[in-house]
Coordinates of C-alpha atoms in Angstrom, one line a residue:
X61 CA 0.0 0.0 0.0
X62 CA 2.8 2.2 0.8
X63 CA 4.5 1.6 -2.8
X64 CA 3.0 4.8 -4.9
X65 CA 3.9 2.9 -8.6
X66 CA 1.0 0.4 -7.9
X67 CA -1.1 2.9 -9.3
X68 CA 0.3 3.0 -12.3
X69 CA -0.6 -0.7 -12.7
X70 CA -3.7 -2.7 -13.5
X71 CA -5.3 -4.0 -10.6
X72 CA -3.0 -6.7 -8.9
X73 CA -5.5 -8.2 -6.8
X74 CA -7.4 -10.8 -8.6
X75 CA -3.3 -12.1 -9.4
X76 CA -2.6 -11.8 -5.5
X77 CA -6.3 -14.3 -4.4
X78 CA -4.5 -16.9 -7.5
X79 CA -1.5 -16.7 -6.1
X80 CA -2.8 -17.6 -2.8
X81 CA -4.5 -20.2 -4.0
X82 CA -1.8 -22.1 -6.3
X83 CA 0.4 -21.8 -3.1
X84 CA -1.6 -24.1 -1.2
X85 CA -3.1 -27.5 -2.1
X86 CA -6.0 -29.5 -0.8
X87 CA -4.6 -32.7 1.0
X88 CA -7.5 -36.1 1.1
X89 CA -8.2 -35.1 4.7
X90 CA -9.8 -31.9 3.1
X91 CA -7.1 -29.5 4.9
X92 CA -4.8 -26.8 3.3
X93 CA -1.0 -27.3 2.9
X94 CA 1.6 -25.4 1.1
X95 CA 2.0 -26.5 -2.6
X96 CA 6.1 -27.4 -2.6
X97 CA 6.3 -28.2 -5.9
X98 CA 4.3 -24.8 -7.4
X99 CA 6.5 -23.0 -5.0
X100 CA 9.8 -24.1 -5.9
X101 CA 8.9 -23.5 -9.7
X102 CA 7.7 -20.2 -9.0
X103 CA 10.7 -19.2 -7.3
X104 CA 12.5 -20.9 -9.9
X105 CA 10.9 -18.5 -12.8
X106 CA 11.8 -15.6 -10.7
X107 CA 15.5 -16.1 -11.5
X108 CA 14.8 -17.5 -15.0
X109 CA 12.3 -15.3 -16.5
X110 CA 15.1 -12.3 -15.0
X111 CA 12.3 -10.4 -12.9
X112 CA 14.7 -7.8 -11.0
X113 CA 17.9 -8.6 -13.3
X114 CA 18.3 -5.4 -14.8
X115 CA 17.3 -2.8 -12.4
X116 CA 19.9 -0.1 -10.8
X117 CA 18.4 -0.3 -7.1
X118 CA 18.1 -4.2 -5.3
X119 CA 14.9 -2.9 -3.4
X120 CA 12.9 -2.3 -6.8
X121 CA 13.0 -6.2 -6.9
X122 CA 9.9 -7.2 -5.4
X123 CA 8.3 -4.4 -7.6
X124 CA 9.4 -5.9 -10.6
X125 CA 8.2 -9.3 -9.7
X126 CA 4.5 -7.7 -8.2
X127 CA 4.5 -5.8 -11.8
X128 CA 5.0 -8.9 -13.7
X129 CA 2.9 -11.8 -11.1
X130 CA 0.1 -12.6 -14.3
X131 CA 2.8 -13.7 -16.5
X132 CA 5.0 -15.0 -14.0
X133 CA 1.8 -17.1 -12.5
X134 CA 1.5 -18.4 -16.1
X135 CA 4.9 -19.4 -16.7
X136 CA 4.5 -21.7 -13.2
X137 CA 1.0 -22.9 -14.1
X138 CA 2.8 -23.9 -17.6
X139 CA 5.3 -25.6 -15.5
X140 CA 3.6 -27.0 -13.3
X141 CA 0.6 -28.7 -15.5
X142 CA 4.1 -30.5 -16.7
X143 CA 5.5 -31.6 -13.7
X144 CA 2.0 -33.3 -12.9
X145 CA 1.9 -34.8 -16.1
X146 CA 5.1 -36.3 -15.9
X147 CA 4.5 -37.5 -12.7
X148 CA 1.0 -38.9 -13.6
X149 CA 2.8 -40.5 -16.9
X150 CA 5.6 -42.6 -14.6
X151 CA 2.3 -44.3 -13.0
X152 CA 0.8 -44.5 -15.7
X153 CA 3.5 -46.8 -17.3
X154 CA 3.3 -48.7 -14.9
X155 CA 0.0 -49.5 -14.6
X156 CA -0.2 -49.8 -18.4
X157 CA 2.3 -53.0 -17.8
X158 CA -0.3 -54.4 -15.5
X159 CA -3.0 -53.8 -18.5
X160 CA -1.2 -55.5 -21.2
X161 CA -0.6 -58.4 -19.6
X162 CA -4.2 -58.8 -19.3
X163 CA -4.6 -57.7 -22.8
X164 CA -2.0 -60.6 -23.4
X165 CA -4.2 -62.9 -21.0
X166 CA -7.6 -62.6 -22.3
X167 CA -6.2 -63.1 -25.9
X168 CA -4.5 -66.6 -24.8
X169 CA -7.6 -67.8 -22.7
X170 CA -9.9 -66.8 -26.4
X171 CA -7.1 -68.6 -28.6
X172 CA -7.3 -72.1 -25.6
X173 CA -11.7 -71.5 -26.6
X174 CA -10.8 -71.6 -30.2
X175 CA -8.4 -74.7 -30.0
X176 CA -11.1 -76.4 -28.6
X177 CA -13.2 -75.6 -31.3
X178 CA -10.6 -76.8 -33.7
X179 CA -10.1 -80.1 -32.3
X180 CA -14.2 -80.8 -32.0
X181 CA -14.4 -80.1 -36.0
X182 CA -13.0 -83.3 -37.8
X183 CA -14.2 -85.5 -34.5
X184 CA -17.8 -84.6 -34.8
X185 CA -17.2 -84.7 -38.7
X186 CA -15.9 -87.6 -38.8
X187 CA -18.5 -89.2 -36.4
X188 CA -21.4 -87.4 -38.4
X189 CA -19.8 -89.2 -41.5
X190 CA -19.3 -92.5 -40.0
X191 CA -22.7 -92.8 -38.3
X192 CA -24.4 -91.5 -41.6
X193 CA -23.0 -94.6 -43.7
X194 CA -23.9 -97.4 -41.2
X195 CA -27.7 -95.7 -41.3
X196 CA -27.4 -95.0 -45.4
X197 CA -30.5 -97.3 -45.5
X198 CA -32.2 -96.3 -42.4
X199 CA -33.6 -92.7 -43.4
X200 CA -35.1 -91.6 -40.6
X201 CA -31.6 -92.4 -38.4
X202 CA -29.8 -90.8 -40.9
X203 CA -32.0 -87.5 -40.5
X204 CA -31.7 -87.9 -36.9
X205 CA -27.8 -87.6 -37.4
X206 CA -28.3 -84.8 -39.7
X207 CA -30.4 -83.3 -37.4
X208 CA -27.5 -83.6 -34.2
X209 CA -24.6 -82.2 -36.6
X210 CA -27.1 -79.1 -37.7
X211 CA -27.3 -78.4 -34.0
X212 CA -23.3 -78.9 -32.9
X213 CA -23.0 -76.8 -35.7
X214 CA -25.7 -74.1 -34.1
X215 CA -23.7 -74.7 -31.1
X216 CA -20.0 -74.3 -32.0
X217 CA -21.0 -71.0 -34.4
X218 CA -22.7 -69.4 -31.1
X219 CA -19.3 -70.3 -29.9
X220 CA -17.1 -68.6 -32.3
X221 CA -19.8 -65.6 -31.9
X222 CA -19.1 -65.1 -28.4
X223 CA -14.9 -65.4 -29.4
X224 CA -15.6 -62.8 -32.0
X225 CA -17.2 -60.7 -29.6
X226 CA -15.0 -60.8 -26.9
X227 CA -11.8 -60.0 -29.5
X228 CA -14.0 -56.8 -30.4
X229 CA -14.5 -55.8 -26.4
X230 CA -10.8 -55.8 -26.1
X231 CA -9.9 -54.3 -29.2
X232 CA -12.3 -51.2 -28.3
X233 CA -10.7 -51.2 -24.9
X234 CA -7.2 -51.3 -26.5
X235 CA -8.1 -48.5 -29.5
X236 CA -9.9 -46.5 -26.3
X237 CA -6.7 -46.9 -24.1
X238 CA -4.5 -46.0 -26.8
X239 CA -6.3 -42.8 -27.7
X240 CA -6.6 -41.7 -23.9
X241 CA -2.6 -42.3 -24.2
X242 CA -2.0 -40.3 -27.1
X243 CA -4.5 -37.1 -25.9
X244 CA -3.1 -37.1 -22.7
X245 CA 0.7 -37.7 -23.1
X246 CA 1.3 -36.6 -26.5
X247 CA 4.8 -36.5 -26.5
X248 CA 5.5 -39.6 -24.2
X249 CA 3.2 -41.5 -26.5
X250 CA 5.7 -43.3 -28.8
X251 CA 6.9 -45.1 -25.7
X252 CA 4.0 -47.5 -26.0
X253 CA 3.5 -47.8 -29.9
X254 CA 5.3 -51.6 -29.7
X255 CA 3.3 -52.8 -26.8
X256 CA -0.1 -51.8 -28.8
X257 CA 1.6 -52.8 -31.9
X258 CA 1.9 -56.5 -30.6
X259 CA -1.7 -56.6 -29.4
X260 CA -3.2 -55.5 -32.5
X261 CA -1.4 -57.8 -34.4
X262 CA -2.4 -60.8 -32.5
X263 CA -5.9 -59.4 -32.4
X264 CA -6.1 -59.0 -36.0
X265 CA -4.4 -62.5 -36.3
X266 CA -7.4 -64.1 -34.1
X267 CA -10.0 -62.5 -36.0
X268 CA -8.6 -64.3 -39.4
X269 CA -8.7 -67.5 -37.9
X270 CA -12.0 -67.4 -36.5
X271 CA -13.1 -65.8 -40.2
X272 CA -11.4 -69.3 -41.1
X273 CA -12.9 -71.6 -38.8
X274 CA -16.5 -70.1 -39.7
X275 CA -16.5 -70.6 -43.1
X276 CA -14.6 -74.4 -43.2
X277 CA -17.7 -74.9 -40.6
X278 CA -20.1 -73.8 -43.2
X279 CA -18.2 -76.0 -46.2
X280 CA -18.3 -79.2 -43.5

């Protein structure tokens, strides 16, 4: 109040309430502690923006720095969104390990579904074809047998179905993850391009073959 160039300036306050405010930080207890981290990188911007460097008199210092707060403020806010996201990013790395192992996992237990699929095919074929020549004379056996392979047929394609859509759920989740990766961590994003790489590659590889077992299922 006693500093008379204030006037001169626009009004400082609404700069003074942020500053407050970005200084302290909201623990989970609800209480109010100081905000180190904004701090240090405030102080910080002080010496490398150069508020104060090139004045004659050391006491017009602090006026320098009151003069320039908004951009000051802005330059720590700027600072400080990228220290957080950093931080956030190293966690998120870590959990992302955690998620593609399960990506990993829930393509291996659909591929073990498939298999089993694959080894039922030529058994119940060949069954079907067995039993349908020893009853070549009994027509209303043989439609009985036609009748049972229609319906494992039914069966095993409701199977595949539920494959297919399972492949789908975690390709969303993967396309999803990987967007959320790149919107939020733009620059870090590279750093998980293999891991989704191999993951949509196997994904695209269990697709085909369930593409294939359909239509060899139709043709049997």
């Amino acid at each position: 109040n006693i500093e008379p160039r204030l006037e001169g300036l626009d009004d400082i306050y609404p700069q003074y309430k942020l500053l407050i405010k970005r200084f302290e930080k909201i623990d989970l207890f609800d209480n109010s502690s100081e905000n180190i981290e904004f701090i240090k990188l405030f102080i910080e911007n002080i010496s490398t923006a150069g508020f104060g460097n090139n004045i004659e008199k050391k006491e017009d210092s602090f006026f320098e720095i009151v003069k320039g707060l908004k951009i000051l403020i802005s330059l720590t806010e700027r600072d400080y969104e990228n220290y957080i996201k950093n931080f956030s990013f190293e966690k998120i790395k870590s959990k992302f390990k955690d998620e593609r192992n399960k990506y990993f996992e829930g393509l291996e237990k659909n591929i073990d579904l498939i298999s089993k699929q694959v080894v039922t095919f030529p058994l119940t074929f060949a069954a079907t074809a067995f039993a349908s020549y020893q009853v070549k004379d009994k027509p209303i056996i043989l439609l009985l047998v036609f009748i049972a392979y229609l319906l494992y047929t039914f069966i095993a394609f409701k199977i595949l179905g539920i494959t297919s859509y399972n492949i789908k759920c975690l390709g969303s989740d993967i396309d999803k993850e990987e967007t959320d990766i790149e919107k939020n961590f733009n620059k870090n994003s590279l750093d998980f391009k293999d891991d989704f790489d191999k993951i949509k590659n196997k994904t695209k590889k269990i697709k085909k073959l369930l593409l294939y077992l359909k239509i060899i299922l139709i043709l049997m």
